[in-house]
Tab-separated table of C-alpha atoms in Angstrom:
chain	number	residue	atom	x	y	z
A	809	MET	CA	-18.102	21.164	10.035
A	810	SER	CA	-20.868	18.611	8.379
A	811	GLU	CA	-19.302	14.769	9.100
A	812	PHE	CA	-18.902	14.144	6.331
A	813	SER	CA	-15.747	17.681	5.844
A	814	SER	CA	-14.428	16.504	8.580
A	815	GLN	CA	-14.376	13.501	7.813
A	816	ASN	CA	-12.224	14.160	4.511
A	817	LEU	CA	-10.171	16.239	6.751
A	818	ALA	CA	-8.683	13.170	8.442
A	819	ASP	CA	-8.410	11.103	5.192
A	820	GLN	CA	-6.118	13.920	4.359
A	821	THR	CA	-4.848	14.343	7.515
A	822	ALA	CA	-3.701	10.436	8.114
A	823	LEU	CA	-2.878	10.841	3.452
A	824	LYS	CA	-0.181	13.396	3.995
A	825	LEU	CA	1.337	11.605	8.076
A	826	ARG	CA	1.016	8.326	5.979
A	827	ARG	CA	3.598	9.756	2.804
A	828	CYS	CA	5.847	11.315	5.216
A	829	ILE	CA	6.608	7.625	7.317
A	830	LEU	CA	6.886	5.528	4.308
A	831	ARG	CA	9.950	9.149	2.813
A	832	GLY	CA	11.322	9.143	5.674
A	833	ASP	CA	10.651	11.784	7.041
A	834	ILE	CA	9.556	10.516	10.077
A	835	LYS	CA	11.547	7.612	10.904
A	836	PRO	CA	10.102	4.156	13.112
A	837	GLY	CA	10.741	4.422	16.306
A	838	ASP	CA	10.472	8.570	16.282
A	839	PRO	CA	6.771	10.028	18.876
A	840	ILE	CA	4.015	11.977	16.960
A	841	LYS	CA	3.312	15.009	18.711
A	842	GLU	CA	0.163	15.356	18.368
A	843	ARG	CA	-0.393	19.207	18.703
A	844	ASP	CA	2.999	20.009	17.329
A	845	THR	CA	1.926	17.785	14.016
A	846	ALA	CA	-0.856	19.204	14.344
A	847	ILE	CA	-0.211	23.015	13.496
A	848	VAL	CA	3.088	22.009	11.488
A	849	MET	CA	0.583	20.388	8.442
A	850	GLY	CA	-2.441	23.223	9.504
A	851	VAL	CA	-4.931	21.397	10.677
A	852	SER	CA	-7.122	20.820	14.606
A	853	ARG	CA	-5.640	18.473	16.722
A	854	THR	CA	-9.329	16.489	16.366
A	855	PRO	CA	-8.304	15.350	12.464
A	856	MET	CA	-5.115	14.998	13.075
A	857	ARG	CA	-5.761	12.612	16.770
A	858	GLU	CA	-8.713	10.422	14.002
A	859	ALA	CA	-5.212	10.426	11.551
A	860	ILE	CA	-2.999	8.643	14.050
A	861	ARG	CA	-5.894	6.234	15.273
A	862	MET	CA	-6.536	5.421	11.639
A	863	LEU	CA	-2.988	4.745	10.760
A	864	SER	CA	-2.188	2.587	14.050
A	865	LYS	CA	-4.274	0.461	12.354
A	866	GLU	CA	-2.606	0.270	9.488
A	867	GLY	CA	0.090	-0.779	11.519
A	868	LEU	CA	2.322	2.477	10.369
A	869	ILE	CA	1.919	3.996	14.368
A	870	GLU	CA	2.024	1.984	17.683
A	871	LEU	CA	-0.158	4.374	20.385
A	872	ARG	CA	1.892	4.422	23.971
A	873	PRO	CA	-0.474	4.620	27.025
A	874	SER	CA	0.028	8.007	28.822
A	875	ARG	CA	2.980	8.920	25.474
A	876	SER	CA	3.414	10.283	22.387
A	877	PRO	CA	2.522	7.596	20.001
A	878	ILE	CA	5.515	6.207	17.729
A	879	VAL	CA	6.068	5.671	14.140
A	880	ALA	CA	6.506	1.360	13.661
A	881	GLU	CA	9.314	-0.773	13.823
A	882	LEU	CA	8.948	-2.359	11.076
A	883	ASP	CA	9.418	-6.380	12.392
A	884	VAL	CA	10.279	-9.055	10.104
A	885	THR	CA	9.073	-12.229	10.607
A	886	SER	CA	5.193	-10.027	11.085
A	887	ALA	CA	5.566	-8.956	7.367
A	888	THR	CA	7.126	-12.197	6.280
A	889	GLU	CA	3.539	-13.732	7.517
A	890	GLN	CA	1.216	-10.870	6.656
A	891	ALA	CA	3.369	-10.967	2.661
A	892	ALA	CA	1.953	-14.314	3.028
A	893	VAL	CA	-1.526	-13.932	3.708
A	894	LEU	CA	-2.024	-10.995	1.341
A	895	ILE	CA	-0.798	-13.086	-1.827
A	896	ALA	CA	-3.070	-16.014	-0.553
A	897	LEU	CA	-5.890	-13.140	-0.419
A	898	GLU	CA	-4.425	-11.696	-3.811
A	899	ASN	CA	-4.716	-15.752	-5.894
A	900	LEU	CA	-7.970	-15.788	-4.004
A	901	SER	CA	-8.905	-11.669	-6.247
A	902	VAL	CA	-7.850	-12.671	-9.315
A	903	GLU	CA	-9.762	-16.438	-9.551
A	904	LEU	CA	-12.856	-14.367	-8.235
A	905	ALA	CA	-12.456	-11.194	-10.693
A	906	CYS	CA	-11.937	-14.097	-13.050
A	907	GLU	CA	-15.670	-15.098	-13.324
A	908	SER	CA	-16.982	-11.123	-11.882
A	909	ALA	CA	-15.572	-8.898	-13.112
A	910	THR	CA	-17.010	-6.194	-15.199
A	911	LYS	CA	-16.153	-4.811	-18.338
A	912	GLU	CA	-16.316	-1.467	-15.801
A	913	ASP	CA	-13.002	-3.940	-14.052
A	914	LEU	CA	-10.957	-4.174	-16.759
A	915	ASP	CA	-11.455	-0.630	-18.004
A	916	ASN	CA	-10.284	1.030	-15.234
A	917	MET	CA	-7.297	-1.424	-14.766
A	918	GLN	CA	-5.856	-0.831	-18.106
A	919	GLN	CA	-6.216	1.853	-17.429
A	920	ILE	CA	-4.297	1.427	-14.590
A	921	VAL	CA	-1.242	0.499	-16.302
A	922	GLU	CA	-1.560	2.599	-18.879
A	923	HIS	CA	-1.199	5.552	-16.713
A	924	MET	CA	1.920	3.438	-14.816
A	925	ASP	CA	3.504	2.282	-18.502
A	926	ALA	CA	3.448	6.770	-19.438
A	927	ASN	CA	4.580	7.829	-16.208
A	928	PHE	CA	7.254	5.005	-14.497
A	929	TYR	CA	9.805	7.609	-14.316
A	930	ASP	CA	8.230	10.694	-14.003
A	931	PHE	CA	5.835	10.932	-11.301
A	932	ASP	CA	7.394	10.433	-7.896
A	933	PRO	CA	8.233	6.857	-7.195
A	934	LEU	CA	5.578	7.594	-4.509
A	935	ASP	CA	3.870	8.444	-5.967
A	936	MET	CA	4.028	5.054	-8.486
A	937	PHE	CA	3.966	2.916	-5.683
A	938	GLU	CA	-0.288	4.208	-4.816
A	939	ILE	CA	-1.337	3.652	-8.181
A	940	ASP	CA	0.663	0.248	-8.656
A	941	MET	CA	-1.216	-0.575	-4.961
A	942	SER	CA	-4.616	1.108	-6.644
A	943	PHE	CA	-4.674	-1.955	-9.672
A	944	HIS	CA	-3.648	-4.396	-7.077
A	945	THR	CA	-7.575	-2.768	-5.332
A	946	ALA	CA	-8.951	-2.748	-8.075
A	947	ILE	CA	-9.173	-6.111	-8.391
A	948	ALA	CA	-9.644	-7.467	-4.744
A	949	LYS	CA	-12.477	-5.139	-6.360
A	950	ALA	CA	-13.532	-6.986	-9.260
A	951	SER	CA	-14.023	-10.187	-7.013
A	952	HIS	CA	-16.910	-8.197	-6.120
A	953	ASN	CA	-16.331	-10.494	-2.733
A	954	SER	CA	-16.416	-7.077	0.535
A	955	ALA	CA	-15.602	-9.505	3.052
A	956	LEU	CA	-12.912	-10.518	0.704
A	957	ALA	CA	-11.559	-6.976	-1.237
A	958	LYS	CA	-11.858	-5.147	2.766
A	959	THR	CA	-9.294	-8.224	4.096
A	960	HIS	CA	-6.942	-7.389	0.849
A	961	GLN	CA	-7.395	-4.280	1.786
A	962	ALA	CA	-6.299	-4.419	6.362
A	963	PHE	CA	-3.809	-6.864	4.979
A	964	GLN	CA	-2.190	-4.378	1.636
A	965	GLN	CA	-1.984	-1.387	4.428
A	966	ARG	CA	-0.430	-3.041	6.552
A	967	LEU	CA	1.893	-4.371	4.617
A	968	TRP	CA	2.758	-0.590	3.326
A	969	HIS	CA	4.771	0.542	4.640
A	970	ALA	CA	7.739	-2.622	4.357
A	971	ARG	CA	5.945	-3.040	0.735
A	972	TYR	CA	7.321	0.169	-0.470
A	973	LEU	CA	9.933	0.043	0.020
A	974	ALA	CA	10.794	-3.184	-1.123
A	975	ALA	CA	9.097	-1.934	-4.734
A	976	ARG	CA	11.606	1.680	-3.918
A	977	GLN	CA	14.448	-1.457	-4.159
A	978	ARG	CA	13.027	-2.251	-7.703
A	979	ARG	CA	12.283	0.346	-10.530
A	980	ASN	CA	11.717	-1.039	-13.746
A	981	ARG	CA	9.020	-0.376	-15.431
A	982	ASP	CA	9.310	-2.683	-18.618
A	983	ARG	CA	9.202	-5.277	-15.964
A	984	VAL	CA	6.188	-3.598	-13.346
A	985	VAL	CA	3.963	-2.665	-16.562
A	986	ALA	CA	5.004	-6.299	-18.279
A	987	GLN	CA	3.967	-8.036	-15.155
A	988	HIS	CA	0.611	-6.423	-14.836
A	989	THR	CA	-0.063	-6.731	-18.554
A	990	SER	CA	-0.185	-10.530	-18.196
A	991	ILE	CA	-2.563	-10.276	-15.485
A	992	LEU	CA	-4.634	-8.065	-16.638
A	993	LYS	CA	-4.789	-9.901	-19.528
A	994	GLY	CA	-5.428	-13.000	-17.773
A	995	LEU	CA	-8.449	-11.634	-16.393
A	996	LYS	CA	-9.550	-10.677	-19.983
A	997	MET	CA	-9.619	-14.176	-21.174
A	998	ARG	CA	-11.037	-15.642	-18.046
A	999	ASP	CA	-8.752	-18.021	-17.397
A	1000	LYS	CA	-8.257	-18.365	-13.956
A	1001	ARG	CA	-4.735	-20.387	-14.028
A	1002	ALA	CA	-2.994	-17.437	-16.611
A	1003	ALA	CA	-4.376	-15.089	-14.278
A	1004	CYS	CA	-3.008	-17.056	-11.045
A	1005	SER	CA	0.535	-17.708	-13.035
A	1006	ALA	CA	0.165	-14.247	-13.827
A	1007	VAL	CA	0.660	-13.135	-10.589
A	1008	GLY	CA	2.813	-16.085	-8.870
A	1009	ALA	CA	5.118	-14.538	-11.292
A	1010	HIS	CA	4.597	-10.776	-10.066
A	1011	LEU	CA	4.675	-11.459	-6.449
A	1012	SER	CA	7.473	-14.968	-5.919
A	1013	GLN	CA	10.471	-11.723	-4.601
A	1014	LEU	CA	7.637	-9.636	-2.522
A	1015	ALA	CA	8.679	-12.108	1.168
A	1016	GLU	CA	12.429	-11.649	-0.217
A	1017	ASP	CA	12.754	-7.865	-1.073
A	1018	ILE	CA	10.551	-6.853	2.014
A	1019	ARG	CA	12.624	-9.515	4.438
A	1020	GLN	CA	15.521	-7.618	2.804
A	1021	GLN	CA	14.878	-4.631	3.043
A	1022	ILE	CA	13.815	-4.180	6.717
A	1023	THR	CA	16.903	-5.784	8.056
A	1024	ASN	CA	18.919	-3.583	5.614
A	1025	GLN	CA	16.513	-1.515	7.642
A	1026	ASN	CA	17.647	-2.253	11.107
A	1027	ALA	CA	21.211	-3.060	9.869
A	1028	ARG	CA	21.242	0.395	9.342
A	1029	LYS	CA	19.673	1.102	13.115
A	1030	GLY	CA	22.673	-0.994	14.589
A	1031	LYS	CA	19.871	-3.865	15.175
């Protein structure tokens, strides 16, 4: 098997495992037995091991010496601190994207918004969440600042679990589509103030939503 196909299989395995965690099929604190999970997913232990390593970098999985890794517990303080950083990165992304976004970048974002609008309630909530996150990734890429795009991706991945829990509780197509459309309008006008204002409105409840969902989850577990 080529190096590319091996990595591609690991990426696919990581995607499947990530979605299992987000859906709650594997819960925080549950062990992930490499051999058994690989068998269930129909892959060998090598791509499973790499997938676990990838998700540990995202903060979804906690590695433990000489023991099976476990699904990481969500921590309120860490998540809200990371949310504050992510919001700052989102604002910087739109500022730079106002200067650097190409027509292709803007057209791509327009397609994402239209896709969300047309399929919001028809798609699985996790599928729609991933589409939503792709819009924010597209903005970071449209900054054409590779350091910013990589940093944004890292923080977005670290908040993936907590942010999905929050998004799942606040599903409203009109609100989400209107807010993304407002951000895109600011970008198309190259208006930094309008774009940042739209981002601020969109993410104003992010930290509180994350805090509430983690608190609720911990309460259900008796913490």
